[in-house]
PDB file of C-alpha atoms in Angstrom:
ATOM      1  CA  MET B 317      13.465 -27.532 -29.485  1.00  0.00           C
ATOM      2  CA  PHE B 318      15.339 -25.105 -31.675  1.00  0.00           C
ATOM      3  CA  ILE B 319      12.730 -22.373 -31.322  1.00  0.00           C
ATOM      4  CA  LEU B 320      12.761 -22.665 -27.665  1.00  0.00           C
ATOM      5  CA  LEU B 321      16.532 -22.459 -27.346  1.00  0.00           C
ATOM      6  CA  HIS B 322      16.583 -19.479 -29.898  1.00  0.00           C
ATOM      7  CA  ALA B 323      13.821 -17.584 -27.969  1.00  0.00           C
ATOM      8  CA  CYS B 324      16.068 -17.724 -24.805  1.00  0.00           C
ATOM      9  CA  GLN B 325      19.106 -16.595 -26.673  1.00  0.00           C
ATOM     10  CA  ASN B 326      17.239 -13.488 -27.692  1.00  0.00           C
ATOM     11  CA  GLN B 327      16.569 -12.270 -24.091  1.00  0.00           C
ATOM     12  CA  PRO B 328      18.622  -8.995 -23.548  1.00  0.00           C
ATOM     13  CA  THR B 329      21.379  -8.888 -21.193  1.00  0.00           C
ATOM     14  CA  CYS B 330      20.700  -6.108 -18.651  1.00  0.00           C
ATOM     15  CA  LYS B 331      23.482  -4.731 -16.624  1.00  0.00           C
ATOM     16  CA  TYR B 332      21.001  -3.347 -13.933  1.00  0.00           C
ATOM     17  CA  LYS B 333      18.702  -5.255 -11.711  1.00  0.00           C
ATOM     18  CA  PRO B 334      15.830  -3.650  -9.883  1.00  0.00           C
ATOM     19  CA  GLU B 335      16.351  -2.850  -6.138  1.00  0.00           C
ATOM     20  CA  PRO B 336      13.750  -2.126  -3.561  1.00  0.00           C
ATOM     21  CA  ILE B 337      13.063   1.452  -2.761  1.00  0.00           C
ATOM     22  CA  PHE B 338      11.398   0.943   0.559  1.00  0.00           C
ATOM     23  CA  ASP B 339      11.654  -1.808   3.254  1.00  0.00           C
ATOM     24  CA  LYS B 340       9.470  -3.515   5.820  1.00  0.00           C
ATOM     25  CA  ASP B 341      10.977  -1.632   8.684  1.00  0.00           C
ATOM     26  CA  LEU B 342      10.266   1.885   7.487  1.00  0.00           C
ATOM     27  CA  PRO B 343       7.557   4.091   9.412  1.00  0.00           C
ATOM     28  CA  HIS B 344       4.064   4.132   8.068  1.00  0.00           C
ATOM     29  CA  ILE B 345       4.560   0.795   6.333  1.00  0.00           C
ATOM     30  CA  VAL B 346       2.164  -1.847   7.736  1.00  0.00           C
ATOM     31  CA  GLN B 347       2.536  -4.598   5.338  1.00  0.00           C
ATOM     32  CA  TYR B 348       5.453  -5.228   2.657  1.00  0.00           C
ATOM     33  CA  ASN B 349       6.475  -7.361  -0.114  1.00  0.00           C
ATOM     34  CA  PHE B 350       9.125  -7.350  -2.739  1.00  0.00           C
ATOM     35  CA  GLU B 351       9.345  -9.491  -5.787  1.00  0.00           C
ATOM     36  CA  LYS B 352      12.060  -9.384  -8.566  1.00  0.00           C
ATOM     37  CA  GLU B 353      12.227 -11.303 -11.723  1.00  0.00           C
ATOM     38  CA  GLY B 354      14.901 -10.546 -14.157  1.00  0.00           C
ATOM     39  CA  SER B 355      14.972  -6.640 -14.915  1.00  0.00           C
ATOM     40  CA  GLN B 356      11.373  -6.290 -13.482  1.00  0.00           C
ATOM     41  CA  SER B 357      10.191  -5.866  -9.945  1.00  0.00           C
ATOM     42  CA  LEU B 358       6.979  -5.304  -8.103  1.00  0.00           C
ATOM     43  CA  GLU B 359       7.225  -3.805  -4.628  1.00  0.00           C
ATOM     44  CA  SER B 360       3.836  -3.426  -2.485  1.00  0.00           C
ATOM     45  CA  LEU B 361       3.362  -1.578   0.558  1.00  0.00           C
ATOM     46  CA  MET B 362       0.180  -1.122   2.546  1.00  0.00           C
ATOM     47  CA  LEU B 363       0.577   2.288   4.434  1.00  0.00           C
ATOM     48  CA  ASP B 364      -0.732   3.178   7.747  1.00  0.00           C
ATOM     49  CA  ARG B 365      -3.015   5.785   6.019  1.00  0.00           C
ATOM     50  CA  GLY B 366      -4.918   3.072   4.411  1.00  0.00           C
ATOM     51  CA  ILE B 367      -3.134   3.671   0.933  1.00  0.00           C
ATOM     52  CA  LEU B 368      -1.957   0.456  -1.074  1.00  0.00           C
ATOM     53  CA  LEU B 369       1.393   1.598  -2.842  1.00  0.00           C
ATOM     54  CA  GLU B 370       2.620  -0.647  -5.562  1.00  0.00           C
ATOM     55  CA  VAL B 371       5.826   0.219  -7.284  1.00  0.00           C
ATOM     56  CA  GLY B 372       6.583  -1.585 -10.576  1.00  0.00           C
ATOM     57  CA  GLN B 373      10.136  -1.224 -12.027  1.00  0.00           C
ATOM     58  CA  GLU B 374      11.638  -1.974 -15.411  1.00  0.00           C
ATOM     59  CA  VAL B 375      15.451  -1.419 -15.807  1.00  0.00           C
ATOM     60  CA  CYS B 376      16.214  -2.853 -19.258  1.00  0.00           C
ATOM     61  CA  GLY B 377      15.746  -0.864 -22.375  1.00  0.00           C
ATOM     62  CA  GLU B 378      13.478   1.910 -21.487  1.00  0.00           C
ATOM     63  CA  THR B 379      13.879   2.438 -17.638  1.00  0.00           C
ATOM     64  CA  LYS B 380      10.602   2.757 -16.148  1.00  0.00           C
ATOM     65  CA  GLN B 381       8.904   3.219 -12.569  1.00  0.00           C
ATOM     66  CA  GLU B 382       5.423   3.253 -12.030  1.00  0.00           C
ATOM     67  CA  TYR B 383       3.885   4.199  -8.690  1.00  0.00           C
ATOM     68  CA  ARG B 384       0.139   3.195  -8.091  1.00  0.00           C
ATOM     69  CA  PHE B 385      -1.612   4.603  -5.015  1.00  0.00           C
ATOM     70  CA  THR B 386      -4.859   2.766  -4.341  1.00  0.00           C
ATOM     71  CA  VAL B 387      -7.349   4.331  -1.804  1.00  0.00           C
ATOM     72  CA  LYS B 388     -10.920   3.205  -0.799  1.00  0.00           C
ATOM     73  CA  GLY B 389     -13.724   5.587  -1.588  1.00  0.00           C
ATOM     74  CA  ASP B 390     -15.536   7.286  -4.479  1.00  0.00           C
ATOM     75  CA  TYR B 391     -13.432   9.958  -6.186  1.00  0.00           C
ATOM     76  CA  ALA B 392     -15.199  10.145  -9.355  1.00  0.00           C
ATOM     77  CA  THR B 393     -16.060  13.978  -8.929  1.00  0.00           C
ATOM     78  CA  GLN B 394     -12.582  15.046  -8.244  1.00  0.00           C
ATOM     79  CA  PRO B 395     -11.182  17.441 -11.071  1.00  0.00           C
ATOM     80  CA  ASP B 396      -7.873  16.538 -12.779  1.00  0.00           C
ATOM     81  CA  SER B 397      -6.201  19.176 -10.750  1.00  0.00           C
ATOM     82  CA  PHE B 398      -6.748  17.063  -7.682  1.00  0.00           C
ATOM     83  CA  TRP B 399      -4.801  14.067  -9.043  1.00  0.00           C
ATOM     84  CA  MET B 400      -1.821  16.323  -9.966  1.00  0.00           C
ATOM     85  CA  LYS B 401      -1.711  17.890  -6.433  1.00  0.00           C
ATOM     86  CA  GLU B 402      -2.261  14.365  -4.895  1.00  0.00           C
ATOM     87  CA  ALA B 403       0.762  13.012  -6.786  1.00  0.00           C
ATOM     88  CA  THR B 404       2.897  15.955  -5.308  1.00  0.00           C
ATOM     89  CA  ARG B 405       1.634  15.282  -1.765  1.00  0.00           C
ATOM     90  CA  GLN B 406       2.295  11.528  -1.989  1.00  0.00           C
ATOM     91  CA  PHE B 407       5.941  11.940  -3.137  1.00  0.00           C
ATOM     92  CA  VAL B 408       6.571  14.526  -0.417  1.00  0.00           C
ATOM     93  CA  PHE B 409       5.140  12.151   2.127  1.00  0.00           C
ATOM     94  CA  LEU B 410       7.270   9.115   0.830  1.00  0.00           C
ATOM     95  CA  SER B 411      10.263  11.255   0.839  1.00  0.00           C
ATOM     96  CA  THR B 412      10.058  11.480   4.804  1.00  0.00           C
ATOM     97  CA  PHE B 413      10.419   7.613   5.596  1.00  0.00           C
ATOM     98  CA  SER B 414      14.251   7.713   5.621  1.00  0.00           C
ATOM     99  CA  PRO B 415      17.221   9.380   4.081  1.00  0.00           C
ATOM    100  CA  LYS B 416      17.128   6.591   1.444  1.00  0.00           C
ATOM    101  CA  GLN B 417      13.624   7.817   0.287  1.00  0.00           C
ATOM    102  CA  ALA B 418      14.526  11.617   0.519  1.00  0.00           C
ATOM    103  CA  ALA B 419      15.132  11.830  -3.255  1.00  0.00           C
ATOM    104  CA  LEU B 420      11.522  11.154  -3.858  1.00  0.00           C
ATOM    105  CA  LYS B 421      10.722  14.576  -2.736  1.00  0.00           C
ATOM    106  CA  ALA B 422      12.561  15.825  -6.081  1.00  0.00           C
ATOM    107  CA  TRP B 423       9.826  14.178  -8.191  1.00  0.00           C
ATOM    108  CA  GLY B 424       7.239  15.631  -6.091  1.00  0.00           C
ATOM    109  CA  ASP B 425       8.749  19.202  -6.506  1.00  0.00           C
ATOM    110  CA  ILE B 426       9.087  18.393 -10.245  1.00  0.00           C
ATOM    111  CA  ILE B 427       5.439  17.435 -10.607  1.00  0.00           C
ATOM    112  CA  GLU B 428       4.333  20.667  -8.629  1.00  0.00           C
ATOM    113  CA  LEU B 429       6.569  22.817 -10.765  1.00  0.00           C
ATOM    114  CA  ARG B 430       5.156  21.241 -14.017  1.00  0.00           C
ATOM    115  CA  ARG B 431       1.577  20.230 -12.933  1.00  0.00           C
ATOM    116  CA  ASN B 432      -0.041  23.381 -14.980  1.00  0.00           C
ATOM    117  CA  GLU B 433       1.586  22.098 -18.110  1.00  0.00           C
ATOM    118  CA  MET B 434       0.516  18.469 -17.545  1.00  0.00           C
ATOM    119  CA  GLN B 435      -2.568  16.491 -18.661  1.00  0.00           C
ATOM    120  CA  LEU B 436      -3.776  13.324 -17.203  1.00  0.00           C
ATOM    121  CA  GLY B 437      -2.821  10.270 -19.191  1.00  0.00           C
ATOM    122  CA  GLN B 438      -0.050  12.099 -21.332  1.00  0.00           C
ATOM    123  CA  ASN B 439       3.677  12.027 -21.109  1.00  0.00           C
ATOM    124  CA  ARG B 440       5.416  15.091 -20.084  1.00  0.00           C
ATOM    125  CA  GLU B 441       9.079  15.688 -20.525  1.00  0.00           C
ATOM    126  CA  VAL B 442      10.631  17.144 -17.323  1.00  0.00           C
ATOM    127  CA  GLN B 443      14.129  16.736 -18.085  1.00  0.00           C
ATOM    128  CA  PRO B 444      15.868  15.883 -21.220  1.00  0.00           C
ATOM    129  CA  GLY B 445      14.889  12.266 -22.010  1.00  0.00           C
ATOM    130  CA  VAL B 446      12.881  11.896 -18.721  1.00  0.00           C
ATOM    131  CA  PHE B 447       9.068  11.745 -18.789  1.00  0.00           C
ATOM    132  CA  VAL B 448       6.466  11.816 -16.250  1.00  0.00           C
ATOM    133  CA  ARG B 449       2.641  10.614 -16.846  1.00  0.00           C
ATOM    134  CA  ILE B 450       0.016  11.079 -14.311  1.00  0.00           C
ATOM    135  CA  ASP B 451      -3.133   9.138 -14.528  1.00  0.00           C
ATOM    136  CA  ARG B 452      -6.122   7.636 -12.458  1.00  0.00           C
ATOM    137  CA  VAL B 453      -8.346   4.766 -12.645  1.00  0.00           C
ATOM    138  CA  LEU B 454     -11.721   5.113 -11.115  1.00  0.00           C
ATOM    139  CA  SER B 455     -14.353   2.684  -9.682  1.00  0.00           C
ATOM    140  CA  PRO B 456     -17.267   3.221  -7.357  1.00  0.00           C
ATOM    141  CA  ASP B 457     -15.320   1.682  -4.369  1.00  0.00           C
ATOM    142  CA  GLU B 458     -11.770   2.894  -4.958  1.00  0.00           C
ATOM    143  CA  ALA B 459      -9.426   4.898  -6.808  1.00  0.00           C
ATOM    144  CA  THR B 460      -5.854   4.566  -8.054  1.00  0.00           C
ATOM    145  CA  LEU B 461      -3.437   7.328  -8.928  1.00  0.00           C
ATOM    146  CA  SER B 462      -0.775   6.207 -11.216  1.00  0.00           C
ATOM    147  CA  VAL B 463       2.528   7.900 -11.686  1.00  0.00           C
ATOM    148  CA  VAL B 464       4.976   6.796 -14.365  1.00  0.00           C
ATOM    149  CA  PHE B 465       8.519   8.070 -14.710  1.00  0.00           C
ATOM    150  CA  SER B 466      10.361   6.758 -17.737  1.00  0.00           C
ATOM    151  CA  GLN B 467      13.692   7.495 -19.443  1.00  0.00           C
ATOM    152  CA  LYS B 468      14.092   6.872 -23.154  1.00  0.00           C
TER     153      LYS B 468
END
């Protein structure tokens, strides 16, 4: 019993809670879900382009947002440069949904500006203490583009 109580007391108290970035009534969103537990959240959107977008957020300690864009198809032959350019395109597209998402274009612009210096799977500092990591997960049937923003 003591161990259980002690473990609960060691949970960090966070002054921020994750908030949704999108909502179900925005253009291009066919299905929408937002789940929040403590300092973490998962937002899922099916876009009318056939892309599943999942946004995971962590706002306690190291702040982190991960955008996962999943599409059907075999993308195994695409070069690394394709994924960097696609990250830029996706953030520019998301920024057009409403004024609330307009700030996402700045992330697309930063990726575009720095993409020649970036490598898949590696963190790249784009502002003091702010990092971006772009990666991809491939299977014969689908591909996932992962873009992680973290602040340390």
